[in-house]
Short mmCIF file of C-alpha atoms and ligand atoms in Angstrom, two decimals:
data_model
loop_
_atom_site.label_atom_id
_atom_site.label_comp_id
_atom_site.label_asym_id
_atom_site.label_seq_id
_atom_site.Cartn_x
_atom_site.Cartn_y
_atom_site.Cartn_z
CA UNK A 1 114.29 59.55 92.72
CA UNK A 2 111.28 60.51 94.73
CA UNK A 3 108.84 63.34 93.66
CA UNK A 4 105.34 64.98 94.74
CA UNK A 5 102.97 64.33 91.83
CA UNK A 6 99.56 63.93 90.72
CA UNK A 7 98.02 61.28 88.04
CA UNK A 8 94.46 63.17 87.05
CA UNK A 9 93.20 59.79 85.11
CA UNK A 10 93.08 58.50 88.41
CA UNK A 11 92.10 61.46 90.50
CA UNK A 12 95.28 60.56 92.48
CA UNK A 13 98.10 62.39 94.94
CA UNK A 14 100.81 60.04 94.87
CA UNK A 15 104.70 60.06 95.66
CA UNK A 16 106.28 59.16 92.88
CA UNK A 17 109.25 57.41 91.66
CA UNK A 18 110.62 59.61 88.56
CA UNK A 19 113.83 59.02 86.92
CA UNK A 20 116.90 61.25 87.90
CA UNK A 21 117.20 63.68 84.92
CA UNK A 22 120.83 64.21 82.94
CA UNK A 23 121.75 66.93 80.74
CA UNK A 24 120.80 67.00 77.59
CA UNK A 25 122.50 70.15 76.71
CA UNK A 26 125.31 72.56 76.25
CA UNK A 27 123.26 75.22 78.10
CA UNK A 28 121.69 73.07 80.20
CA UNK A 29 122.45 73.03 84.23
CA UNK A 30 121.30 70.01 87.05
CA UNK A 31 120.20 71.11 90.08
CA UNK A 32 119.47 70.02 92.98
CA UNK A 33 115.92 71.16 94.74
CA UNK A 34 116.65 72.51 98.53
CA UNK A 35 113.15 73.94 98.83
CA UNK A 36 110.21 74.32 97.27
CA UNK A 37 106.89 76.74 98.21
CA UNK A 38 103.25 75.17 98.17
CA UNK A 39 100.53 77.12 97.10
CA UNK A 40 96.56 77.85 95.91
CA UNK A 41 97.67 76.21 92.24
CA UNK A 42 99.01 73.27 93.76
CA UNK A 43 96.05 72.34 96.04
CA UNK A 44 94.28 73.51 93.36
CA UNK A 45 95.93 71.08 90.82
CA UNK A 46 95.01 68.45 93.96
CA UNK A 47 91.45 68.83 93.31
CA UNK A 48 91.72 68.01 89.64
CA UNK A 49 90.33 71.05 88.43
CA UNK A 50 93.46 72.32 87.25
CA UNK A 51 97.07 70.83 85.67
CA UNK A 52 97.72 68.61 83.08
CA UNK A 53 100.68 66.02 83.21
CA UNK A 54 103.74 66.26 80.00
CA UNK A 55 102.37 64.63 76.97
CA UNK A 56 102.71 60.99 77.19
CA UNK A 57 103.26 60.74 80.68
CA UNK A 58 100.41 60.24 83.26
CA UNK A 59 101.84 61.79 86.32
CA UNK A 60 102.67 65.34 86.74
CA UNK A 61 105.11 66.45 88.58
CA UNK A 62 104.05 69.28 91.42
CA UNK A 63 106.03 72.55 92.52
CA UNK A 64 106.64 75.67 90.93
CA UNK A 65 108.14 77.53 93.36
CA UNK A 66 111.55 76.54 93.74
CA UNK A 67 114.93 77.27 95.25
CA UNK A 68 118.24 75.05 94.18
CA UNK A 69 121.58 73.85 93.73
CA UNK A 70 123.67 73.45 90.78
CA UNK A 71 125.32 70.03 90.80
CA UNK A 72 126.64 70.08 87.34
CA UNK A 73 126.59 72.20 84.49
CA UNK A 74 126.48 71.47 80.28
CA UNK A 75 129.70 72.81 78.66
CA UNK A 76 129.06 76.14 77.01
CA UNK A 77 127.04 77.26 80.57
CA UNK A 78 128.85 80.20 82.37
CA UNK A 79 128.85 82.41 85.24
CA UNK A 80 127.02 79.34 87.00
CA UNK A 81 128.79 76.59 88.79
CA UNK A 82 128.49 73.85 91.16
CA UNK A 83 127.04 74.69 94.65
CA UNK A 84 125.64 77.87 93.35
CA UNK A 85 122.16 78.71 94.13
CA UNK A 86 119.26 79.36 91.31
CA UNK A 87 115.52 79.39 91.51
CA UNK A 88 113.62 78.78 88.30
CA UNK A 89 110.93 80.00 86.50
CA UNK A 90 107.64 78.60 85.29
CA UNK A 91 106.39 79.34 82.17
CA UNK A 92 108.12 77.94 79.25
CA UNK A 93 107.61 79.49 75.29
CA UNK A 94 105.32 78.21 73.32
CA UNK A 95 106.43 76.74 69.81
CA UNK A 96 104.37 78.94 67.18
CA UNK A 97 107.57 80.86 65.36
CA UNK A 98 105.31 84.27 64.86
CA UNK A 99 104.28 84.46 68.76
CA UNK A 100 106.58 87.54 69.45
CA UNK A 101 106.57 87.78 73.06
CA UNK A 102 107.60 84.43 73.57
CA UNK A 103 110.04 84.52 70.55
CA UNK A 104 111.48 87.15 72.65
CA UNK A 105 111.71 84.95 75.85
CA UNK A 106 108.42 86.93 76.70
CA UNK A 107 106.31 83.73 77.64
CA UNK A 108 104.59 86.02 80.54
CA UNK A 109 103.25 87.34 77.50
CA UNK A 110 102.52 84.45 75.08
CA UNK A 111 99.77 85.35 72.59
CA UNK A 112 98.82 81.76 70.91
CA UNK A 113 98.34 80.25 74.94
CA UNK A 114 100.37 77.09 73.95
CA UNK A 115 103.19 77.97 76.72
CA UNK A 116 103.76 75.72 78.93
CA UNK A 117 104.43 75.72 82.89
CA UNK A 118 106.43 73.66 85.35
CA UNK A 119 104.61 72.06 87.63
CA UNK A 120 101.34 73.45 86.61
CA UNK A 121 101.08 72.71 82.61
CA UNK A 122 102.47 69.64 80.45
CA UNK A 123 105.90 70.33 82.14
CA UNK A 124 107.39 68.39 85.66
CA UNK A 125 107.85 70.54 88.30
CA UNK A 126 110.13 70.64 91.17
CA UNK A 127 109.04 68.93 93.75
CA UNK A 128 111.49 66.46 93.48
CA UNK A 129 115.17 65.93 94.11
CA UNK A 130 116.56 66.80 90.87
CA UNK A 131 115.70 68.65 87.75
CA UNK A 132 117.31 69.80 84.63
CA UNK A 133 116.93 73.07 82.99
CA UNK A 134 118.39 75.87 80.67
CA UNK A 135 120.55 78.06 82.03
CA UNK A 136 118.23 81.03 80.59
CA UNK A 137 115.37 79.93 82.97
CA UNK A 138 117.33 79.98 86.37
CA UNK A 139 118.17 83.26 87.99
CA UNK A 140 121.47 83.30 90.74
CA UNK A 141 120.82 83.58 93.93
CA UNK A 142 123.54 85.21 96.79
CA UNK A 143 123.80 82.60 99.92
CA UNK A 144 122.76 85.04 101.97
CA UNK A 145 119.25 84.45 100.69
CA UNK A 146 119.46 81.14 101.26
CA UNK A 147 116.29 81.20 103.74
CA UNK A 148 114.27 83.35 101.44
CA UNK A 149 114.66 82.81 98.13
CA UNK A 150 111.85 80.10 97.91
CA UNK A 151 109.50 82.87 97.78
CA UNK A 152 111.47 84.87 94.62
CA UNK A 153 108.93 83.04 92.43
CA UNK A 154 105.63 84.41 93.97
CA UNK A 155 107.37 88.03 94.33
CA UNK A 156 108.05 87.69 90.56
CA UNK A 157 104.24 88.53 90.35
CA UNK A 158 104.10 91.76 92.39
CA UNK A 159 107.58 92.67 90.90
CA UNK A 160 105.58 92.72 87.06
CA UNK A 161 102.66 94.06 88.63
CA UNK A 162 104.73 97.34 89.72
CA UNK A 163 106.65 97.67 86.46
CA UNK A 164 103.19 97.29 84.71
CA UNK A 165 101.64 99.61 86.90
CA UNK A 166 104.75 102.45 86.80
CA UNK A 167 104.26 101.87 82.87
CA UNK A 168 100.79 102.60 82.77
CA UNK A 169 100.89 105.82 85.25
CA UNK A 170 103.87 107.24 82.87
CA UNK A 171 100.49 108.93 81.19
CA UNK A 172 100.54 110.85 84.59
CA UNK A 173 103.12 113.34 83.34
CA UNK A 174 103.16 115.52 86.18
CA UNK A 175 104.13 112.76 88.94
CA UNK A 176 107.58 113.16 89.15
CA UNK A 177 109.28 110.02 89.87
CA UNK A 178 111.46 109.24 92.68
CA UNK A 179 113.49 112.32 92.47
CA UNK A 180 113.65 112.29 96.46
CA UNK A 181 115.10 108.66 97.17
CA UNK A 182 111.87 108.06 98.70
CA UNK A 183 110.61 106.09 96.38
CA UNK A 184 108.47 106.63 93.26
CA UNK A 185 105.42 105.58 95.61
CA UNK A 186 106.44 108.49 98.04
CA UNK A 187 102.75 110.39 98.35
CA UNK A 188 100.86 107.77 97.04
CA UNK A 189 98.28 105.57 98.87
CA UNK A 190 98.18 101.33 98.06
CA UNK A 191 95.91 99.09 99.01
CA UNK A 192 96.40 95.39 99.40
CA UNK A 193 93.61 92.76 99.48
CA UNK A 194 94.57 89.38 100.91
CA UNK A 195 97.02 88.79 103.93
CA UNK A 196 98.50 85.40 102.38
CA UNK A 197 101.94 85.72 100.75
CA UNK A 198 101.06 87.10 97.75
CA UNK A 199 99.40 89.88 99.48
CA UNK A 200 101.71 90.58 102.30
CA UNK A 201 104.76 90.01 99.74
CA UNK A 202 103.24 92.50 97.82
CA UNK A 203 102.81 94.67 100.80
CA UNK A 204 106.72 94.83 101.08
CA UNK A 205 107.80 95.54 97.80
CA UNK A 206 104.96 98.76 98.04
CA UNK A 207 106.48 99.97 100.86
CA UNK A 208 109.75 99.48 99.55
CA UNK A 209 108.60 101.84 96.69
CA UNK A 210 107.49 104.44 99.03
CA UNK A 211 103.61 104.08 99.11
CA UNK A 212 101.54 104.32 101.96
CA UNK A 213 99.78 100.77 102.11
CA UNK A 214 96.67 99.56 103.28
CA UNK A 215 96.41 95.53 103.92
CA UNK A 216 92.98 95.19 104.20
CA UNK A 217 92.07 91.42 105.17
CA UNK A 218 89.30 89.13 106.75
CA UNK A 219 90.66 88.21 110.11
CA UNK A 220 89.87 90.87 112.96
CA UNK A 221 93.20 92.20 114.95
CA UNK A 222 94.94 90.81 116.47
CA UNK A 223 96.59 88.29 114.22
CA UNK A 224 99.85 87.30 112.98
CA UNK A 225 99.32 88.37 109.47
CA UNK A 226 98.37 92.00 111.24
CA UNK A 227 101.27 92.06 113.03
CA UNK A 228 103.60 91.05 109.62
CA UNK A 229 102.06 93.81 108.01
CA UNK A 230 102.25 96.63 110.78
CA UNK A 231 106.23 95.63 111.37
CA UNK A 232 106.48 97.01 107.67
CA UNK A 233 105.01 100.59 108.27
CA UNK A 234 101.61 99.14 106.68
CA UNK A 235 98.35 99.60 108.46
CA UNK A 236 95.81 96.23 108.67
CA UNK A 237 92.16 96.63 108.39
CA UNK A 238 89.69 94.38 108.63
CA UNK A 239 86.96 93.64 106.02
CA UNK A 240 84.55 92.15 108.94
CA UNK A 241 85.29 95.54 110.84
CA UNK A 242 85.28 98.20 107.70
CA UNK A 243 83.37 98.49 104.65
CA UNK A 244 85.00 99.84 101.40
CA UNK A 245 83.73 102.72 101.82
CA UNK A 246 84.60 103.49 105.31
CA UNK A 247 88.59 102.12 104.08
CA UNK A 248 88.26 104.54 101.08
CA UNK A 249 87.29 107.34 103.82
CA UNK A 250 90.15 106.22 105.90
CA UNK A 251 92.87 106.06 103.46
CA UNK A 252 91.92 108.97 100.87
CA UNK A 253 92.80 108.76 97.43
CA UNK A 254 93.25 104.76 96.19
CA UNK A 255 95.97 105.32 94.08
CA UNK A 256 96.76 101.27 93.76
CA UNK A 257 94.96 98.38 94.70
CA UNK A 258 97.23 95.08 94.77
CA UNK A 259 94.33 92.34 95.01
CA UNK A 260 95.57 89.00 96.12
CA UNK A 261 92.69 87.49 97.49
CA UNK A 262 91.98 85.38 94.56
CA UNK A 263 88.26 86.14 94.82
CA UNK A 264 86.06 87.45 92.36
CA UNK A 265 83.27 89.26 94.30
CA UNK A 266 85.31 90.78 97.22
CA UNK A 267 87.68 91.70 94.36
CA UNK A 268 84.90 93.75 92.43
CA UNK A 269 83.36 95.28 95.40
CA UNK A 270 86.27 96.79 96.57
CA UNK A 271 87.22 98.21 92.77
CA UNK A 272 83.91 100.52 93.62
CA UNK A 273 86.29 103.09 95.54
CA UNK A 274 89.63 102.88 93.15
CA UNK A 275 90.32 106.81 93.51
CA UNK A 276 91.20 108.78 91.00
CA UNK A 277 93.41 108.11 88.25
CA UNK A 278 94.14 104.96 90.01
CA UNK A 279 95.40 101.41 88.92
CA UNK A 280 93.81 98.19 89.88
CA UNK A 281 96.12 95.41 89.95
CA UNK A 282 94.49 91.72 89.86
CA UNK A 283 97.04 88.26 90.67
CA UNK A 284 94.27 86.59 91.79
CA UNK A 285 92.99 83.10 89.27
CA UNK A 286 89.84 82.08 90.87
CA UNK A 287 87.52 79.24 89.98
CA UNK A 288 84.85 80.40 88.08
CA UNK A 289 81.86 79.66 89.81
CA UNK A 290 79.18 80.95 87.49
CA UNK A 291 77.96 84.90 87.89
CA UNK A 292 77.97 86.92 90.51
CA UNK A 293 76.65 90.41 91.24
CA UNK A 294 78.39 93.40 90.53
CA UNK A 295 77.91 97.26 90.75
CA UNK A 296 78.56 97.33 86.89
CA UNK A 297 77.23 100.55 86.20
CA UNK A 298 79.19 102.14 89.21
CA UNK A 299 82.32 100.41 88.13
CA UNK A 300 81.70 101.50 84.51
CA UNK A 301 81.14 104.90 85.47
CA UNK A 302 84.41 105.43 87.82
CA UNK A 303 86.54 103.70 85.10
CA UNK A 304 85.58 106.43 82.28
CA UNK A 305 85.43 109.25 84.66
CA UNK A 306 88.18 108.82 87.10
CA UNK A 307 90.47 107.24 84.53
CA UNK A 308 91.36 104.36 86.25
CA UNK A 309 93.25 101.40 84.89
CA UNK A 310 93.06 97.57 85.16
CA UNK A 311 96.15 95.46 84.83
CA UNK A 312 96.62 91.53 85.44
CA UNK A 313 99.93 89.95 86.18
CA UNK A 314 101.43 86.34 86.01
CA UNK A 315 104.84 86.00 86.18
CA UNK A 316 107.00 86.77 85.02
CA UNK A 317 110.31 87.74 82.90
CA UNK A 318 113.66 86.94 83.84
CA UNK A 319 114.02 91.19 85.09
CA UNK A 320 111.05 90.00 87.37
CA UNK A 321 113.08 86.95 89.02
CA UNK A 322 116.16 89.29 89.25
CA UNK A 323 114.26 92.31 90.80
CA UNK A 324 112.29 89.70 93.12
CA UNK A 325 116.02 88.35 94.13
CA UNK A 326 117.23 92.09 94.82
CA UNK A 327 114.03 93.27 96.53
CA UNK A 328 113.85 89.72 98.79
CA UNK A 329 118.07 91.03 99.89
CA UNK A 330 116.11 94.53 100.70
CA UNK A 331 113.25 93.14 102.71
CA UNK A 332 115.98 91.35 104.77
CA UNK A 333 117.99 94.58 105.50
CA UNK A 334 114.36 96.56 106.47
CA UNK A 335 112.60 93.56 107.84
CA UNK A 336 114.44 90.78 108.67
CA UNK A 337 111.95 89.56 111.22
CA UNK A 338 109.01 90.06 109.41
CA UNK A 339 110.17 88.56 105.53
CA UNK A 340 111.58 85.53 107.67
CA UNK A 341 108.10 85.19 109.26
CA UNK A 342 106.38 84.12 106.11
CA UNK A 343 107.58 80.97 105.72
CA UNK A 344 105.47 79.48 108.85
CA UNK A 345 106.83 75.78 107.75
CA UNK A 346 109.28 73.93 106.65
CA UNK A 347 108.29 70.07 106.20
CA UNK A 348 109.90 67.02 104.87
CA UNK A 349 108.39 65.23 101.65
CA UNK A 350 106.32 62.93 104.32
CA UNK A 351 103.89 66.24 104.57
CA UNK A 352 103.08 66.58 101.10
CA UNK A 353 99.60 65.36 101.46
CA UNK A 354 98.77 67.45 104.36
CA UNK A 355 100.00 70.49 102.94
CA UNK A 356 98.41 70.19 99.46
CA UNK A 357 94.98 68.65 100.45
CA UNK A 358 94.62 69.53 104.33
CA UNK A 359 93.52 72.31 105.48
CA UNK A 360 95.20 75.73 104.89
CA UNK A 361 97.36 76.75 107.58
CA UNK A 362 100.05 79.24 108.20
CA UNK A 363 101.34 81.69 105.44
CA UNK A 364 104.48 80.26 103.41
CA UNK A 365 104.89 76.14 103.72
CA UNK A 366 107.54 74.64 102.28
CA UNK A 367 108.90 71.11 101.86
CA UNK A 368 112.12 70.63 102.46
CA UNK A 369 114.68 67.88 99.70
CA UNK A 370 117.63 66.94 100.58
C1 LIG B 401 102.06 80.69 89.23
C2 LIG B 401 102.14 81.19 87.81
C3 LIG B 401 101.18 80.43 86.91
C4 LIG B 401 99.81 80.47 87.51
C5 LIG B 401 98.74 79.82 86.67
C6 LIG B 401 100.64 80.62 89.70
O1 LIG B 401 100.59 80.03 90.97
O2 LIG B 401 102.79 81.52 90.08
O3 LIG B 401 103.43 81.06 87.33
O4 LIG B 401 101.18 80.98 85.62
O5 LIG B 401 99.84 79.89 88.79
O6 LIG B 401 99.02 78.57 86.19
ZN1 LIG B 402 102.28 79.58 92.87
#
């Protein structure tokens, strides 16, 4: 069968003819890809600097973010059947019997860094027309999310970043949460940095939680990220138009900041007005690029005396790919308009090497199978 792959020996983006998987398993499950999301790792994995193919092959396999079919299941596999829908996770445990988290199917976690990832790390991903995989890695999907759930995988991240987050600011005793059914964010000021789909994702599932959110992003109004994010009750700013500071006088308090700009110094520069008691999640994996310069001492100082937190998040536990599967079935009841508009693309295979080494275009692309 035909797949989307990379061979880094040869510095090479190649479609690929990969044998059809079978199951191997009682709890395994075949399925067969519908759709599957491109995104910064993948191009990044096309520029070499990133990815490494299973051990012994010399090809891997592109395509983490994935929605599917089940075709067939293994025997002792239930609740699941053929023609159901299922996206998959990414990271896989790794083998080192004392590494807790992922003994305790808490790869997100792993503590020896020996997991391993579809698509990304020693494991084939899905950008081909079948895979094979345990029934504890796939989450259901209803039909009605058919259009959408491609993008459950890169939600997963801002779904762990909020139950991180809500965890942490539990040592704010006094907040009382979501008594009022308007969410626990209800009173609270976000802000988001990066209009791509981690960002503007992100930007739903805050307002879904009540906050007040900020997506503060490059491009000057108007543009059609700005208008995504202002058909969800958020407000757009843009960094060429408003300093920090002049966003931290606008909004008030930063109780959250959700980067997803995948950029070190803009990331740092706008920790400087964090407000008080405030979180600061980071998504973002940038290539390092050697240092840059930072307002350490400022930073250092509004940590200690303002209390504020730092949290990363990769994703992502199997609660993650439910709650991402829930909150995607909310964001179509709010904002059906606007959740359908991130997906600016949908492509057959024939595209692959446009979308994964041309340039950047659009919001959500994703190739089509089948
Ligand atoms: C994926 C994560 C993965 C990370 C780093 C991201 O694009 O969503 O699952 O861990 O890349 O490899
Ligand atoms: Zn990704």
């Amino acid at each position: 069968m035909k797949g989307v792959g990379v061979v880094p020996t040869r510095r090479e983006l190649a479609l690929i003819d990969h044998p059809e998987p079978v199951l191997a398993g009682d709890y395994q499950i075949k399925v067969k890809t519908l759709e599957v999301g491109v995104c910064g790792t993948d191009r990044e994995i096309c520029t070499f600097a990133y990815g490494r193919p299973p051990a012994g092959d010399e090809y891997l396999l592109l395509g983490h973010e994935c929605l599917g079919e089940v075709v067939e299941t293994g025997a002792k596999v239930s609740g699941l059947k053929a023609g159901d829908l299922v996206v998959p996770s990414v990271r896989r445990p790794c083998p080192e019997p004392t590494c807790r988290p992922c003994r305790e199917g808490r790869q997100d976690f792993c503590r020896t860094w020996d997991f391993t990832e579809r698509g990304i790390n020693q494991r084939h991903g899905f950008m081909t027309e079948y895979f094979v995989e345990e029934q504890s890695y796939l989450t259901p999907v209803p039909a009605s999310l058919r259009e959408l759930a491609v993008m459950a995988e890169p939600l997963t991240i801002a779904e762990k970043g909020m139950t991180q987050a809500w965890q942490v600011q539990k040592r704010l005793t006094w907040e009382h949460p979501n008594t009022d059914g308007l969410g626990r964010g209800h009173g609270l000021n976000a802000v988001v940095l990066g209009a791509g789909p981690i960002g503007l994702l992100g930007a739903m599932k805050l307002r879904l939680e009540g906050f007040k959110v900020f997506v503060y992003s490059r491009s000057p109004k108007p543009n059609f990220k700005a208008d995504i994010a202002e058909s969800i009750g958020a407000k757009y700013i843009s960094s060429k138009e408003v300093t920090p500071e002049q966003l931290a006088q606008k909004v008030g308090n930063i109780d959250l900041v959700y980067e997803a700009v995948g950029e070190g110094h803009v990331s740092f520069d706008l920790m400087r007005v964090l407000g008080i008691n405030g979180i600061y999640i980071f998504t973002g994996i940038p290539a390092e690029k050697g240092p840059i310069p930072v307002f350490a001492d400022n930073l250092m100082r509004n940590i200690t005396l303002k209390n504020q937190a730092i949290v990363g998040t990769v994703n992502a536990s199997p609660d993650s790919f439910a709650e991402a599967i829930h909150d995607l079935g909310e964001f179509q009841k709010r904002w059906p308009n606007a959740v359908k508009a991130l997906i600016t693309g949908r492509h057959t295979i024939d595209a692959h090497r446009e979308l994964l080494t041309g340039r950047a275009t659009g919001i959500k692309n994703v190739i089509r199978f089948g």
